[in-house]
Amino acid sequence: MEIQKGKYKIERHDLSNDKSLRPWSAADEYLLQSFSQIEHPPSNLCIYNDRFGFLACYLHSIEPRIILSQKSQEKAIRSNLKANRLPLLNFSDPLAALDRKMDFAILKVPKSLALFQLFLEQIVHNSSKNVTVICAFMTRHFSPKLVEIAAQYFEVTEQSKALKKARLLTLTKKRKTAKKILTTTLNYNDQDYQQYGGVFSGEHIDYATQYLLEHVQIKDTDKLVLDLASGNGVIGNEIYKQVPDAEIHLMDDAFLAVASAKLNVQGENIHHHFNNDFSIFKPDYFDLIVTNPPFHFEYEINIQIPIALFKQCRRCLKETGSFQLVANRHLNYRVHLEPLFSTVEVLAENDKFIVYSCSK
Ligand SMILES: C[S@@+](CC[C@H](N)C(=O)[O-])C[C@H]1O[C@@H](n2cnc3c(N)ncnc32)[C@H](O)[C@@H]1O
């Protein structure tokens, strides 16, 4: 098969400018190598969790369908295809019913096994009888649960030897399974919140989020509000309950987070955005921006991304507006907030978390 032809330059294209972070891993390389050894190219390949487009670029000639989990992933893949002068590919999301059945899938195993299961759920219900799935992961991230989940969907689950500390799990002979809707429900403040597999804090409200909601300061005059990095929408919804006539925007980079928030927060003045930056918002727009900002990205910790988001918050906040966030103490966000905002006030703190309120 004609893959790995030529060399491609793959960049991360995320909000961080840390050049030491790699846009692919040995698990991606192992996937590619193993895929290049199959005899006949599949007619409909789907690629899951290709974070920055390494697999999309190297396999573009067989026109794979890319299943996108994040907006930042879509932007990175588009940019890398363009920079390497490759044609655009077909994109879908992990909840879509696919118009063509796949006969092969390759999958970088995500950190969240609930998300892994959601991917397998889509694969078995949108594939031909003889579909093969190759999953790749770094050996240090292996958990027996991974094989247990795979065995619910496939009769044969074969693990490879390790190569450069990466390993493959090949799945064949799919089982007939009834369609499951893979959401969990958590209760906060007498309300149930549903969320799809892989969305932040699936079992109970996150403790930092709870601390933020206990101390956030909302005024009746906060009519233009943003729940940044909204996850299942719990923050936006709690604000909506207090100021029901406010225009509330909820934005998240994860497709399934936005899909979950849409299940939980609805109303005429509610606006959901599947996006990872503020390019869609006008400057000086919001009265209030509230967030429990991301700093874990799969197995990476990266505070450059929240810092980039803080800068964008500043731009889109009104002169009279307030930006309120919760942070783990050890992250010491004050150092990054003070150069951006004229006041950075502590609304509450305990031994784990700090809630800040910032204004321009
Ligand atoms: C700490 S969680 C908070 C989720 C939710 N607000 C809560 O409190 O349960 C952070 C969220 O940020 C999202 N995220 C990551 N990068 C983002 C970005 N650049 N823009 C918007 N959301 C992002 C993640 O998908 C995740 O849902």
CSV table of C-alpha atoms and ligand atoms in Angstrom, one decimal:
chain,number,residue,atom,x,y,z
A,1,MET,CA,0.0,0.0,0.0
A,2,GLU,CA,1.2,3.4,-0.8
A,3,ILE,CA,1.5,5.1,2.5
A,4,GLN,CA,4.3,6.8,4.3
A,5,LYS,CA,5.2,8.2,0.9
A,6,GLY,CA,7.1,11.4,1.4
A,7,LYS,CA,7.7,13.4,4.5
A,8,TYR,CA,5.1,15.5,6.2
A,9,LYS,CA,5.6,18.4,8.6
A,10,ILE,CA,3.2,18.0,11.4
A,11,GLU,CA,2.7,20.8,13.9
A,12,ARG,CA,0.4,21.0,16.9
A,13,HIS,CA,-1.4,24.3,16.0
A,14,ASP,CA,-2.9,24.6,19.5
A,15,LEU,CA,-3.1,27.7,21.7
A,16,SER,CA,0.2,26.7,23.3
A,17,ASN,CA,3.5,27.7,21.9
A,18,ASP,CA,5.6,25.1,23.8
A,19,LYS,CA,7.7,23.6,21.1
A,20,SER,CA,8.9,20.8,23.3
A,21,LEU,CA,5.5,19.1,23.1
A,22,ARG,CA,5.3,16.5,20.3
A,23,PRO,CA,2.4,16.3,17.9
A,24,TRP,CA,2.5,12.5,17.7
A,25,SER,CA,3.8,9.6,19.7
A,26,ALA,CA,5.3,6.1,19.2
A,27,ALA,CA,1.8,4.8,19.4
A,28,ASP,CA,0.9,6.8,16.3
A,29,GLU,CA,4.0,5.5,14.5
A,30,TYR,CA,3.2,1.9,15.5
A,31,LEU,CA,-0.4,2.3,14.1
A,32,LEU,CA,0.9,3.6,10.9
A,33,GLN,CA,3.5,0.8,10.6
A,34,SER,CA,1.0,-1.9,11.3
A,35,PHE,CA,-1.5,-0.4,8.9
A,36,SER,CA,1.0,-0.3,6.1
A,37,GLN,CA,1.5,-4.1,6.4
A,38,ILE,CA,-2.1,-5.0,5.6
A,39,GLU,CA,-2.5,-6.5,2.1
A,40,HIS,CA,-5.5,-4.8,0.7
A,41,PRO,CA,-6.4,-1.2,1.4
A,42,PRO,CA,-9.8,-0.9,3.1
A,43,SER,CA,-12.5,0.9,1.1
A,44,ASN,CA,-13.7,2.9,4.0
A,45,LEU,CA,-11.2,3.7,6.8
A,46,CYS,CA,-12.1,5.8,9.8
A,47,ILE,CA,-9.5,7.4,12.1
A,48,TYR,CA,-10.3,8.1,15.7
A,49,ASN,CA,-8.4,10.4,18.1
A,50,ASP,CA,-5.8,11.6,15.7
A,51,ARG,CA,-5.0,14.7,17.8
A,52,PHE,CA,-3.1,16.8,15.4
A,53,GLY,CA,-3.4,15.0,12.0
A,54,PHE,CA,-0.3,12.8,11.9
A,55,LEU,CA,-2.4,9.8,10.7
A,56,ALA,CA,-4.6,12.0,8.5
A,57,CYS,CA,-1.5,13.3,6.6
A,58,TYR,CA,0.2,10.0,6.2
A,59,LEU,CA,-2.9,8.1,5.2
A,60,HIS,CA,-4.6,10.8,3.2
A,61,SER,CA,-4.1,8.9,-0.1
A,62,ILE,CA,-6.7,6.3,0.9
A,63,GLU,CA,-9.2,9.1,1.8
A,64,PRO,CA,-10.0,8.2,5.4
A,65,ARG,CA,-12.9,9.7,7.3
A,66,ILE,CA,-11.7,11.6,10.4
A,67,ILE,CA,-13.8,11.3,13.5
A,68,LEU,CA,-13.3,14.6,15.3
A,69,SER,CA,-13.6,14.9,19.1
A,70,GLN,CA,-12.4,18.5,19.4
A,71,LYS,CA,-12.5,21.8,17.5
A,72,SER,CA,-8.8,22.3,18.2
A,73,GLN,CA,-8.2,18.9,16.6
A,74,GLU,CA,-10.2,19.9,13.5
A,75,LYS,CA,-8.2,23.1,13.2
A,76,ALA,CA,-4.9,21.3,13.6
A,77,ILE,CA,-5.8,18.6,11.0
A,78,ARG,CA,-7.0,21.2,8.5
A,79,SER,CA,-3.8,23.3,9.0
A,80,ASN,CA,-1.5,20.3,8.7
A,81,LEU,CA,-3.3,19.0,5.6
A,82,LYS,CA,-3.1,22.5,4.1
A,83,ALA,CA,0.6,23.1,5.0
A,84,ASN,CA,1.5,19.8,3.4
A,85,ARG,CA,-0.6,20.7,0.3
A,86,LEU,CA,-2.9,17.7,0.9
A,87,PRO,CA,-6.6,17.7,0.0
A,88,LEU,CA,-9.2,18.1,2.7
A,89,LEU,CA,-10.7,14.9,4.1
A,90,ASN,CA,-14.2,14.0,5.3
A,91,PHE,CA,-14.9,14.8,8.9
A,92,SER,CA,-17.6,13.3,11.2
A,93,ASP,CA,-18.3,13.4,14.9
A,94,PRO,CA,-18.4,10.5,17.3
A,95,LEU,CA,-22.2,10.5,17.6
A,96,ALA,CA,-23.0,10.6,13.9
A,97,ALA,CA,-24.7,7.8,12.0
A,98,LEU,CA,-22.2,7.4,9.2
A,99,ASP,CA,-23.5,7.3,5.6
A,100,ARG,CA,-20.9,4.6,4.5
A,101,LYS,CA,-20.1,1.6,6.6
A,102,MET,CA,-16.5,1.5,7.6
A,103,ASP,CA,-14.5,-1.7,7.0
A,104,PHE,CA,-11.4,-0.6,9.0
A,105,ALA,CA,-10.8,1.7,11.9
A,106,ILE,CA,-7.6,2.9,13.6
A,107,LEU,CA,-7.8,4.4,16.9
A,108,LYS,CA,-5.4,6.1,19.3
A,109,VAL,CA,-6.8,5.1,22.7
A,110,PRO,CA,-8.0,8.1,24.6
A,111,LYS,CA,-7.2,8.6,28.3
A,112,SER,CA,-10.9,8.3,29.1
A,113,LEU,CA,-12.1,4.7,28.7
A,114,ALA,CA,-15.7,5.9,28.7
A,115,LEU,CA,-14.7,7.8,25.5
A,116,PHE,CA,-13.0,4.6,24.1
A,117,GLN,CA,-16.2,2.8,24.7
A,118,LEU,CA,-18.2,5.5,22.9
A,119,PHE,CA,-15.9,5.2,19.9
A,120,LEU,CA,-16.3,1.4,19.8
A,121,GLU,CA,-20.1,1.9,20.1
A,122,GLN,CA,-20.0,4.0,16.9
A,123,ILE,CA,-17.7,1.6,15.2
A,124,VAL,CA,-19.8,-1.5,15.7
A,125,HIS,CA,-23.0,0.2,14.7
A,126,ASN,CA,-21.5,1.8,11.6
A,127,SER,CA,-19.3,-0.9,10.1
A,128,SER,CA,-19.4,-3.9,7.9
A,129,LYS,CA,-19.5,-7.4,9.3
A,130,ASN,CA,-15.7,-8.0,8.9
A,131,VAL,CA,-14.5,-4.7,10.3
A,132,THR,CA,-11.0,-4.7,11.8
A,133,VAL,CA,-10.0,-2.1,14.4
A,134,ILE,CA,-6.4,-1.4,15.4
A,135,CYS,CA,-6.1,0.5,18.7
A,136,ALA,CA,-2.7,1.9,19.9
A,137,PHE,CA,-1.6,3.1,23.3
A,138,MET,CA,1.6,3.7,25.2
A,139,THR,CA,2.3,0.6,27.4
A,140,ARG,CA,2.4,2.8,30.6
A,141,HIS,CA,-1.2,3.8,29.9
A,142,PHE,CA,-2.4,0.2,29.7
A,143,SER,CA,-5.3,-0.9,31.9
A,144,PRO,CA,-7.0,-4.3,31.8
A,145,LYS,CA,-10.3,-2.4,31.6
A,146,LEU,CA,-9.3,-1.5,28.0
A,147,VAL,CA,-9.4,-5.1,27.0
A,148,GLU,CA,-12.6,-5.8,29.0
A,149,ILE,CA,-14.4,-3.0,27.2
A,150,ALA,CA,-13.0,-4.1,23.8
A,151,ALA,CA,-14.2,-7.7,24.5
A,152,GLN,CA,-17.8,-6.4,25.0
A,153,TYR,CA,-17.8,-5.4,21.3
A,154,PHE,CA,-15.3,-7.9,19.6
A,155,GLU,CA,-14.8,-11.7,20.0
A,156,VAL,CA,-11.1,-11.5,19.2
A,157,THR,CA,-8.8,-9.0,20.9
A,158,GLU,CA,-5.1,-9.5,20.2
A,159,GLN,CA,-2.3,-7.6,21.9
A,160,SER,CA,0.9,-7.0,20.0
A,161,LYS,CA,4.4,-6.9,21.4
A,162,ALA,CA,5.6,-3.5,22.6
A,163,LEU,CA,7.6,-1.4,20.2
A,164,LYS,CA,9.2,1.8,21.5
A,165,LYS,CA,7.0,1.4,24.6
A,166,ALA,CA,3.8,1.4,22.5
A,167,ARG,CA,1.4,-1.4,22.0
A,168,LEU,CA,-1.5,-2.4,19.7
A,169,LEU,CA,-4.7,-4.1,20.4
A,170,THR,CA,-6.4,-5.5,17.3
A,171,LEU,CA,-10.1,-6.2,17.3
A,172,THR,CA,-11.9,-8.6,14.9
A,173,LYS,CA,-15.2,-10.5,14.7
A,174,LYS,CA,-17.5,-7.9,16.0
A,175,ARG,CA,-20.3,-9.0,18.3
A,176,LYS,CA,-24.0,-8.2,17.7
A,177,THR,CA,-24.7,-5.7,20.4
A,178,ALA,CA,-27.8,-3.5,21.0
A,179,LYS,CA,-27.2,0.2,20.6
A,180,LYS,CA,-26.4,1.8,23.9
A,181,ILE,CA,-26.6,5.5,24.7
A,182,LEU,CA,-23.4,6.2,26.6
A,183,THR,CA,-24.3,8.9,29.0
A,184,THR,CA,-23.9,9.1,32.8
A,185,THR,CA,-26.0,11.3,35.1
A,186,LEU,CA,-24.8,13.4,38.0
A,187,ASN,CA,-26.9,15.4,40.4
A,188,TYR,CA,-26.1,18.9,41.5
A,189,ASN,CA,-28.3,21.3,43.4
A,190,ASP,CA,-31.3,19.1,42.9
A,191,GLN,CA,-30.9,18.8,39.2
A,192,ASP,CA,-29.7,15.9,37.0
A,193,TYR,CA,-27.0,16.6,34.5
A,194,GLN,CA,-26.3,14.1,31.7
A,195,GLN,CA,-23.1,13.7,29.9
A,196,TYR,CA,-21.5,11.6,27.2
A,197,GLY,CA,-18.5,9.4,27.8
A,198,GLY,CA,-15.2,11.3,28.2
A,199,VAL,CA,-16.8,14.6,29.3
A,200,PHE,CA,-15.1,16.1,32.3
A,201,SER,CA,-16.1,14.7,35.7
A,202,GLY,CA,-18.7,12.1,34.8
A,203,GLU,CA,-19.6,10.7,38.2
A,204,HIS,CA,-20.1,13.7,40.4
A,205,ILE,CA,-19.6,17.5,40.1
A,206,ASP,CA,-15.9,18.4,40.1
A,207,TYR,CA,-14.9,19.7,43.5
A,208,ALA,CA,-13.3,22.8,42.0
A,209,THR,CA,-16.4,23.6,40.0
A,210,GLN,CA,-18.5,23.1,43.2
A,211,TYR,CA,-16.3,25.5,45.1
A,212,LEU,CA,-16.5,28.0,42.3
A,213,LEU,CA,-20.3,27.8,42.2
A,214,GLU,CA,-20.5,28.3,46.0
A,215,HIS,CA,-18.5,31.6,45.7
A,216,VAL,CA,-19.2,33.0,42.3
A,217,GLN,CA,-20.6,36.5,42.4
A,218,ILE,CA,-23.5,37.1,40.0
A,219,LYS,CA,-25.3,40.4,39.7
A,220,ASP,CA,-28.8,41.0,38.3
A,221,THR,CA,-27.1,43.3,35.8
A,222,ASP,CA,-25.0,40.4,34.4
A,223,LYS,CA,-27.0,40.1,31.2
A,224,LEU,CA,-24.2,38.9,28.8
A,225,VAL,CA,-22.5,35.8,30.3
A,226,LEU,CA,-20.0,33.3,29.1
A,227,ASP,CA,-19.5,29.9,30.6
A,228,LEU,CA,-16.0,29.2,29.2
A,229,ALA,CA,-14.9,25.6,28.9
A,230,SER,CA,-18.4,24.6,29.8
A,231,GLY,CA,-18.2,20.8,29.9
A,232,ASN,CA,-21.7,19.5,30.7
A,233,GLY,CA,-23.0,23.1,31.2
A,234,VAL,CA,-23.4,23.0,35.0
A,235,ILE,CA,-21.9,26.5,35.5
A,236,GLY,CA,-23.9,28.1,32.7
A,237,ASN,CA,-27.1,26.5,34.0
A,238,GLU,CA,-26.6,27.6,37.6
A,239,ILE,CA,-26.1,31.2,36.3
A,240,TYR,CA,-29.2,30.8,34.1
A,241,LYS,CA,-31.3,29.9,37.1
A,242,GLN,CA,-30.2,33.1,38.9
A,243,VAL,CA,-30.5,35.4,35.9
A,244,PRO,CA,-33.1,33.8,33.6
A,245,ASP,CA,-33.3,36.8,31.3
A,246,ALA,CA,-29.5,36.8,30.6
A,247,GLU,CA,-28.0,35.9,27.3
A,248,ILE,CA,-25.8,32.9,28.2
A,249,HIS,CA,-23.1,31.5,26.0
A,250,LEU,CA,-21.5,28.1,26.7
A,251,MET,CA,-18.3,27.2,24.8
A,252,ASP,CA,-16.2,24.1,24.9
A,253,ASP,CA,-13.5,22.5,22.7
A,254,ALA,CA,-14.9,19.0,23.1
A,255,PHE,CA,-17.7,18.0,20.8
A,256,LEU,CA,-19.2,15.6,23.4
A,257,ALA,CA,-19.1,18.4,26.0
A,258,VAL,CA,-21.1,20.7,23.8
A,259,ALA,CA,-23.5,17.8,23.0
A,260,SER,CA,-23.9,17.1,26.7
A,261,ALA,CA,-24.5,20.8,27.6
A,262,LYS,CA,-27.2,20.9,24.9
A,263,LEU,CA,-29.0,18.1,26.8
A,264,ASN,CA,-28.8,20.1,30.1
A,265,VAL,CA,-29.1,23.7,29.3
A,266,GLN,CA,-31.8,24.9,26.9
A,267,GLY,CA,-33.6,28.2,26.4
A,268,GLU,CA,-34.2,31.0,24.0
A,269,ASN,CA,-31.2,33.0,25.2
A,270,ILE,CA,-28.9,30.0,25.5
A,271,HIS,CA,-26.2,29.7,22.9
A,272,HIS,CA,-23.9,26.7,22.6
A,273,HIS,CA,-20.5,27.0,20.8
A,274,PHE,CA,-18.2,24.2,19.8
A,275,ASN,CA,-15.0,26.1,19.7
A,276,ASN,CA,-11.6,26.6,21.4
A,277,ASP,CA,-11.0,30.3,21.1
A,278,PHE,CA,-12.8,33.6,21.2
A,279,SER,CA,-12.7,34.4,17.5
A,280,ILE,CA,-16.5,34.1,17.4
A,281,PHE,CA,-17.0,36.8,20.1
A,282,LYS,CA,-16.9,40.6,19.8
A,283,PRO,CA,-14.5,42.6,21.9
A,284,ASP,CA,-15.8,44.2,25.1
A,285,TYR,CA,-18.9,42.1,25.0
A,286,PHE,CA,-19.4,40.1,28.2
A,287,ASP,CA,-20.6,41.3,31.7
A,288,LEU,CA,-19.4,38.1,33.2
A,289,ILE,CA,-17.1,35.2,32.2
A,290,VAL,CA,-17.0,32.2,34.5
A,291,THR,CA,-14.7,29.2,34.1
A,292,ASN,CA,-13.1,26.2,35.6
A,293,PRO,CA,-10.3,26.4,33.0
A,294,PRO,CA,-8.7,23.3,31.5
A,295,PHE,CA,-5.1,22.4,32.2
A,296,HIS,CA,-5.1,18.7,31.7
A,297,PHE,CA,-5.0,17.6,28.1
A,298,GLU,CA,-5.1,13.8,27.9
A,299,TYR,CA,-1.8,12.8,29.6
A,300,GLU,CA,-0.3,16.3,29.3
A,301,ILE,CA,-0.5,19.2,31.8
A,302,ASN,CA,-0.2,22.5,30.0
A,303,ILE,CA,-1.0,25.9,31.5
A,304,GLN,CA,-0.2,27.8,28.4
A,305,ILE,CA,-3.6,27.0,27.0
A,306,PRO,CA,-5.6,28.5,30.0
A,307,ILE,CA,-3.2,31.5,29.9
A,308,ALA,CA,-4.0,32.0,26.2
A,309,LEU,CA,-7.7,31.8,27.1
A,310,PHE,CA,-7.3,34.4,29.9
A,311,LYS,CA,-5.9,36.9,27.4
A,312,GLN,CA,-8.9,36.3,25.2
A,313,CYS,CA,-11.2,36.8,28.2
A,314,ARG,CA,-9.7,40.2,28.8
A,315,ARG,CA,-10.3,41.2,25.2
A,316,CYS,CA,-14.0,40.1,25.3
A,317,LEU,CA,-14.8,41.4,28.8
A,318,LYS,CA,-16.6,44.8,29.2
A,319,GLU,CA,-14.7,47.6,31.0
A,320,THR,CA,-17.3,47.0,33.8
A,321,GLY,CA,-17.3,43.2,33.5
A,322,SER,CA,-15.9,40.5,35.7
A,323,PHE,CA,-13.9,37.4,34.9
A,324,GLN,CA,-14.3,34.8,37.7
A,325,LEU,CA,-12.4,31.5,37.7
A,326,VAL,CA,-11.4,28.7,40.0
A,327,ALA,CA,-7.9,27.3,40.1
A,328,ASN,CA,-5.9,24.7,42.0
A,329,ARG,CA,-3.7,26.6,44.4
A,330,HIS,CA,-0.5,25.2,43.1
A,331,LEU,CA,-1.0,26.6,39.6
A,332,ASN,CA,-0.4,30.1,41.0
A,333,TYR,CA,-2.5,31.8,38.3
A,334,ARG,CA,-2.3,35.2,40.0
A,335,VAL,CA,1.2,35.6,38.4
A,336,HIS,CA,-0.5,35.3,35.0
A,337,LEU,CA,-3.6,37.2,35.7
A,338,GLU,CA,-2.0,40.3,37.2
A,339,PRO,CA,-0.3,41.5,34.0
A,340,LEU,CA,-3.6,41.2,32.2
A,341,PHE,CA,-6.2,42.7,34.6
A,342,SER,CA,-6.1,45.8,36.7
A,343,THR,CA,-7.7,44.1,39.7
A,344,VAL,CA,-7.3,40.4,40.7
A,345,GLU,CA,-9.3,39.8,43.8
A,346,VAL,CA,-9.6,36.5,45.8
A,347,LEU,CA,-13.3,35.7,46.4
A,348,ALA,CA,-12.6,32.5,48.3
A,349,GLU,CA,-9.8,30.1,49.1
A,350,ASN,CA,-9.1,26.8,50.9
A,351,ASP,CA,-6.2,24.4,51.0
A,352,LYS,CA,-6.9,23.2,47.5
A,353,PHE,CA,-8.6,25.9,45.4
A,354,ILE,CA,-8.7,29.7,44.9
A,355,VAL,CA,-11.6,31.6,43.3
A,356,TYR,CA,-10.4,34.8,41.6
A,357,SER,CA,-12.4,37.7,40.3
A,358,CYS,CA,-10.6,39.9,37.7
A,359,SER,CA,-11.6,43.1,36.0
A,360,LYS,CA,-10.0,45.3,33.3
B,1,LIG,C1,-12.0,21.6,34.0
B,1,LIG,S1,-13.1,21.2,32.7
B,1,LIG,C2,-14.5,22.1,33.2
B,1,LIG,C3,-15.8,21.6,32.7
B,1,LIG,C4,-17.1,22.2,33.3
B,1,LIG,N1,-17.1,23.7,33.2
B,1,LIG,C5,-17.2,21.8,34.7
B,1,LIG,O1,-16.9,22.6,35.5
B,1,LIG,O2,-17.6,20.6,35.0
B,1,LIG,C6,-12.4,22.1,31.3
B,1,LIG,C7,-13.1,21.9,30.0
B,1,LIG,O3,-12.4,22.7,29.1
B,1,LIG,C8,-12.5,22.2,27.8
B,1,LIG,N2,-11.5,22.8,27.0
B,1,LIG,C9,-10.2,22.5,26.8
B,1,LIG,N3,-9.6,23.4,26.0
B,1,LIG,C10,-10.5,24.3,25.7
B,1,LIG,C11,-10.5,25.5,24.9
B,1,LIG,N4,-9.4,25.9,24.2
B,1,LIG,N5,-11.6,26.2,24.7
B,1,LIG,C12,-12.7,25.8,25.4
B,1,LIG,N6,-12.8,24.7,26.1
B,1,LIG,C13,-11.7,24.0,26.3
B,1,LIG,C14,-12.5,20.7,28.0
B,1,LIG,O4,-13.1,20.0,26.9
B,1,LIG,C15,-13.3,20.6,29.3
B,1,LIG,O5,-14.6,20.3,29.1
